[in-house]
């Protein structure tokens, strides 16, 4: 569904050229959950923005269903490190934003917004303003907004990294559930091994400067996965250890 | 909340009164608070009528400055070319002391209230433009990327993201603008003293009727404080979230 063909990106800075990404090739299947992991500065956010059509690749291309991505697509939703909610809009109005901007019919999307907010436990907060919510709740609102227009592709840029450890785990588990039911093709950029192992079908390990694909690891742990005691603790540990070695190498 | 400023004001008036009594200052030099109150009592309808004149000029001029300032700031923020073409010009125009323009406005626009309204608009326009521009160019990267990723049109980007985001800064400009509006009105009324509190101050000064001048000045102060807090009130009402994003 998504294919990256020789994607490279260099930035020109005052001190000269910086190679952020070099010759990244990747194929992502329909409904797949792919985590992109790497240390800071390995170009993983750049990669996500190129897939989103927000940033052009210096060379190579991104294809979605064989169409070259040159600008943002309407069936792709984005989620950032920070919630990026509009502070003057209520929770519900924030979730409805994509429907307004894309001129989608209001009634069915309003119903969908209510449903999405209910799945993340925010029904009683629909009329609140974002600043009245905790960081975790704000990020849940951002997730609902991203899912409103039923995107086929969900691109997430370290969406839980600004949250405290427990909230991160909670949200990761919720995201796993949501992905299991709605199955958007998901690219999830993170620097957390734990999140990658919990969520991903495959983990792409990027090497830093320039960002190259070092390894693609299949995660074959049965779902639903969880952070608590379960039958697959050994597999989780083995997979995490392998990722850690790849990242430190 | 209102107690402390009230105590401050009462203390200042008491000090003023005390000084006039203690040093036996003559009324035409510095009138004591009761003299000012008497002056107001004796000429109430005259003072209120002239106040209304000044308020009308201020509000009309301020309205023109607010609408014009917003439109021009949007144009400047929308295009780098327009900005480079016109911003230095605006800065230069703003640097001209407005007192120097007042007599010219009388020449161009006559002795009515038009030159006063134009003066108010001229003086309060610039801070509104500058803060609106600052607000429009301060949209966070996240929100810019969000609007791009949703393929929002130019109009949608402005109406749903940039303009609301700029509102707190626009209000900062409006607050500065409304305080300057008082200055603009009085300066132009002194340059062409037919009506308004500026004219009252000028004429009563010439007649050594200092208590009346003080009464007019007090009214001006009250009017500008009231208008300032009117803008603050509208801001609080419209933007309950503004304080939160300021942090």
Coordinates of N, CA, C and O in Angstrom, one line a residue, chain B residues 23-110:
Chain B
X23 N 0.0 73.6 52.0 CA 0.9 74.7 51.5 C 0.1 75.9 51.0 O 0.6 76.7 50.3
X24 N -1.2 75.9 51.3 CA -2.1 77.0 50.9 C -1.9 77.3 49.4 O -1.7 78.5 49.1
X25 N -2.0 76.3 48.6 CA -1.8 76.5 47.2 C -3.1 77.2 46.6 O -4.2 76.7 46.9
X26 N -2.9 78.2 45.8 CA -4.1 78.9 45.3 C -4.8 78.1 44.2 O -4.2 77.4 43.5
X27 N -6.1 78.3 44.2 CA -7.0 77.4 43.3 C -6.6 77.5 41.9 O -6.6 76.5 41.2
X28 N -6.3 78.7 41.4 CA -6.0 78.8 39.9 C -4.7 78.1 39.6 O -4.4 77.7 38.4
X29 N -3.8 77.9 40.6 CA -2.6 77.2 40.4 C -2.8 75.6 40.5 O -2.4 74.9 39.5
X30 N -3.3 75.2 41.6 CA -3.6 73.8 41.7 C -4.9 73.6 42.6 O -4.8 73.8 43.8
X31 N -6.0 73.4 41.9 CA -7.3 73.3 42.7 C -7.3 72.1 43.6 O -6.7 71.0 43.2
X32 N -7.9 72.2 44.7 CA -8.1 71.0 45.6 C -9.3 70.2 45.1 O -10.1 70.7 44.3
X33 N -9.3 68.9 45.4 CA -10.4 68.0 44.9 C -11.8 68.6 45.0 O -12.6 68.5 44.1
X34 N -12.2 69.3 46.2 CA -13.6 69.8 46.2 C -13.8 70.9 45.1 O -14.9 71.0 44.6
X35 N -12.8 71.7 44.8 CA -12.9 72.7 43.8 C -13.3 72.0 42.4 O -14.1 72.5 41.7
X36 N -12.6 70.9 42.2 CA -12.8 70.2 40.9 C -14.3 69.6 40.9 O -15.0 69.7 39.9
X37 N -14.7 69.1 42.0 CA -16.0 68.5 42.1 C -17.0 69.6 41.9 O -18.0 69.5 41.2
X38 N -16.8 70.8 42.5 CA -17.7 72.0 42.3 C -17.8 72.4 40.9 O -18.9 72.6 40.3
X39 N -16.6 72.4 40.2 CA -16.5 72.8 38.8 C -17.4 71.9 38.0 O -18.1 72.3 37.1
X40 N -17.3 70.6 38.3 CA -18.0 69.6 37.6 C -19.5 69.8 37.8 O -20.4 69.8 36.9
X41 N -19.9 70.1 39.1 CA -21.3 70.3 39.5 C -21.9 71.5 38.8 O -23.0 71.4 38.3
X42 N -21.1 72.6 38.7 CA -21.7 73.8 38.1 C -21.9 73.7 36.6 O -22.7 74.3 36.1
X43 N -21.0 72.9 36.0 CA -21.1 72.9 34.5 C -21.3 71.5 34.0 O -20.7 71.0 33.0
X44 N -22.2 70.8 34.7 CA -22.3 69.4 34.4 C -22.8 69.1 33.0 O -22.2 68.3 32.2
X45 N -23.8 69.8 32.5 CA -24.4 69.4 31.2 C -23.4 69.8 30.1 O -23.2 69.0 29.1
X46 N -22.7 70.9 30.3 CA -21.6 71.3 29.3 C -20.5 70.2 29.2 O -20.2 69.8 28.1
X47 N -20.0 69.8 30.4 CA -19.0 68.8 30.4 C -19.4 67.5 29.8 O -18.7 66.8 29.1
X48 N -20.6 67.1 30.2 CA -21.1 65.8 29.7 C -21.3 65.8 28.2 O -20.9 64.9 27.4
X49 N -21.8 67.0 27.7 CA -22.0 67.1 26.2 C -20.6 67.0 25.5 O -20.5 66.3 24.5
X50 N -19.6 67.7 26.0 CA -18.3 67.7 25.4 C -17.6 66.4 25.5 O -16.9 65.9 24.6
X51 N -17.9 65.7 26.7 CA -17.4 64.3 26.8 C -17.9 63.4 25.8 O -17.2 62.6 25.1
X52 N -19.2 63.5 25.6 CA -19.8 62.7 24.6 C -19.2 62.9 23.2 O -19.0 61.9 22.4
X53 N -19.0 64.2 22.9 CA -18.3 64.5 21.6 C -17.0 63.8 21.5 O -16.7 63.1 20.5
X54 N -16.2 63.8 22.6 CA -14.8 63.2 22.6 C -15.0 61.7 22.5 O -14.3 61.0 21.7
X55 N -15.9 61.1 23.2 CA -16.1 59.7 23.2 C -16.5 59.2 21.7 O -16.0 58.2 21.2
X56 N -17.4 60.0 21.1 CA -17.8 59.6 19.7 C -16.6 59.6 18.8 O -16.4 58.7 18.0
X57 N -15.8 60.7 18.9 CA -14.6 60.7 18.0 C -13.7 59.5 18.3 O -13.2 58.9 17.3
X58 N -13.5 59.2 19.6 CA -12.6 58.1 19.9 C -13.1 56.8 19.4 O -12.4 56.0 18.8
X59 N -14.4 56.6 19.6 CA -14.9 55.2 19.2 C -14.9 55.1 17.7 O -14.5 54.0 17.2
X60 N -15.3 56.1 17.0 CA -15.4 56.0 15.5 C -13.9 55.8 15.0 O -13.7 55.0 14.2
X61 N -13.0 56.7 15.5 CA -11.6 56.6 15.0 C -11.0 55.2 15.4 O -10.3 54.6 14.5
X62 N -11.3 54.7 16.6 CA -10.8 53.5 17.0 C -11.3 52.3 16.1 O -10.6 51.4 15.8
X63 N -12.6 52.4 15.8 CA -13.3 51.4 15.0 C -12.6 51.3 13.6 O -12.3 50.3 13.1
X64 N -12.3 52.5 13.0 CA -11.7 52.6 11.7 C -10.3 52.0 11.9 O -9.9 51.2 11.0
X65 N -9.6 52.3 12.9 CA -8.2 51.8 13.1 C -8.2 50.3 13.3 O -7.4 49.6 12.7
X66 N -9.2 49.8 14.0 CA -9.3 48.4 14.3 C -9.5 47.6 13.0 O -8.8 46.6 12.7
X67 N -10.5 48.0 12.3 CA -10.9 47.3 11.0 C -9.8 47.5 10.0 O -9.3 46.5 9.4
X68 N -9.3 48.7 9.8 CA -8.2 48.9 8.9 C -6.9 48.2 9.3 O -6.3 47.6 8.4
X69 N -6.6 48.3 10.5 CA -5.4 47.6 11.0 C -5.5 46.1 10.8 O -4.5 45.5 10.4
X70 N -6.6 45.5 11.1 CA -6.7 44.1 10.9 C -6.6 43.7 9.4 O -5.8 42.8 9.1
X71 N -7.3 44.4 8.5 CA -7.2 44.1 7.1 C -5.8 44.3 6.6 O -5.2 43.4 5.9
X72 N -5.1 45.4 7.0 CA -3.8 45.6 6.5 C -2.8 44.6 7.1 O -1.9 44.1 6.4
X73 N -3.0 44.3 8.4 CA -2.1 43.3 8.9 C -2.2 41.9 8.2 O -1.2 41.2 8.0
X74 N -3.5 41.5 7.9 CA -3.7 40.3 7.2 C -3.0 40.3 5.8 O -2.3 39.4 5.4
X75 N -3.1 41.5 5.1 CA -2.4 41.6 3.8 C -0.9 41.5 4.0 O -0.2 40.8 3.2
X76 N -0.4 42.2 5.0 CA 1.1 42.2 5.2 C 1.6 40.8 5.6 O 2.6 40.4 5.1
X77 N 0.8 40.1 6.4 CA 1.2 38.8 6.8 C 1.1 37.7 5.7 O 1.7 36.7 5.7
X78 N 0.2 38.0 4.8 CA -0.1 37.1 3.7 C 1.0 37.1 2.7 O 1.3 36.1 2.1
X79 N 1.6 38.2 2.4 CA 2.5 38.3 1.3 C 3.8 39.1 1.7 O 3.7 40.2 2.2
X80 N 4.9 38.4 1.6 CA 6.2 39.0 1.9 C 6.4 40.2 1.0 O 7.0 41.2 1.5
X81 N 6.0 40.1 -0.2 CA 6.2 41.3 -1.1 C 5.4 42.5 -0.6 O 6.0 43.6 -0.5
X82 N 4.2 42.3 -0.3 CA 3.4 43.5 0.2 C 4.1 44.0 1.5 O 4.2 45.2 1.7
X83 N 4.5 43.1 2.4 CA 5.2 43.5 3.6 C 6.4 44.4 3.3 O 6.5 45.5 3.8
X84 N 7.3 43.9 2.4 CA 8.5 44.6 2.2 C 8.2 45.9 1.5 O 8.9 46.9 1.6
X85 N 7.1 45.9 0.7 CA 6.8 47.1 -0.1 C 6.3 48.2 0.8 O 6.5 49.4 0.6
X86 N 5.5 47.9 1.8 CA 4.7 48.9 2.6 C 5.1 49.1 4.0 O 4.9 50.1 4.6
X87 N 5.7 48.0 4.7 CA 5.9 48.1 6.1 C 6.8 49.3 6.5 O 6.5 50.1 7.4
X88 N 8.0 49.5 5.7 CA 8.8 50.6 6.1 C 8.1 52.0 6.0 O 8.3 52.9 6.8
X89 N 7.2 52.0 5.0 CA 6.4 53.2 4.9 C 5.5 53.5 6.1 O 5.4 54.6 6.6
X90 N 4.9 52.4 6.6 CA 4.0 52.5 7.8 C 4.9 52.9 9.0 O 4.4 53.7 9.8
X91 N 6.0 52.3 9.1 CA 6.9 52.7 10.2 C 7.3 54.2 10.2 O 7.2 54.9 11.2
X92 N 7.6 54.6 9.0 CA 8.0 56.1 8.8 C 6.8 56.9 9.2 O 6.9 57.9 9.9
X93 N 5.6 56.6 8.7 CA 4.4 57.3 9.0 C 4.1 57.4 10.5 O 3.7 58.4 11.0
X94 N 4.4 56.3 11.1 CA 4.1 56.2 12.5 C 5.1 57.0 13.3 O 4.8 57.5 14.4
X95 N 6.3 57.2 12.7 CA 7.3 58.0 13.5 C 7.0 59.5 13.5 O 7.6 60.2 14.3
X96 N 6.2 59.9 12.5 CA 5.8 61.3 12.5 C 5.1 61.7 13.8 O 4.1 61.0 14.1
X97 N 5.5 62.7 14.5 CA 4.7 63.1 15.7 C 3.3 63.6 15.2 O 3.2 64.4 14.3
X98 N 2.3 63.0 15.8 CA 1.0 63.2 15.3 C 0.5 64.7 15.6 O -0.3 65.2 14.9
X99 N 1.1 65.3 16.6 CA 0.8 66.7 16.9 C 1.0 67.5 15.6 O 0.3 68.5 15.3
X100 N 2.1 67.2 14.9 CA 2.5 67.9 13.7 C 1.4 67.8 12.6 O 1.3 68.7 11.7
X101 N 0.7 66.7 12.6 CA -0.3 66.5 11.5 C -1.6 67.1 11.8 O -2.3 67.4 10.9
X102 N -1.9 67.4 13.1 CA -3.2 67.9 13.5 C -3.6 69.1 12.7 O -4.7 69.2 12.1
X103 N -2.8 70.2 12.6 CA -3.2 71.3 11.8 C -3.5 71.0 10.3 O -4.4 71.6 9.7
X104 N -2.7 70.1 9.8 CA -2.9 69.7 8.4 C -4.2 69.1 8.2 O -4.9 69.3 7.2
X105 N -4.6 68.2 9.2 CA -5.9 67.5 9.1 C -7.0 68.6 9.1 O -8.0 68.4 8.4
X106 N -6.8 69.6 9.8 CA -7.9 70.7 9.8 C -7.9 71.3 8.5 O -9.0 71.6 7.9
X107 N -6.8 71.6 7.9 CA -6.7 72.2 6.5 C -7.5 71.3 5.5 O -8.3 71.7 4.7
X108 N -7.2 70.0 5.6 CA -7.8 69.1 4.7 C -9.3 68.7 4.9 O -10.0 68.6 4.0
X109 N -9.6 68.6 6.2 CA -10.9 68.1 6.5 C -11.9 69.1 7.2 O -13.0 68.7 7.5
X110 N -11.4 70.3 7.5 CA -12.3 71.3 8.1 C -12.3 71.3 9.6 O -11.5 70.6 10.2

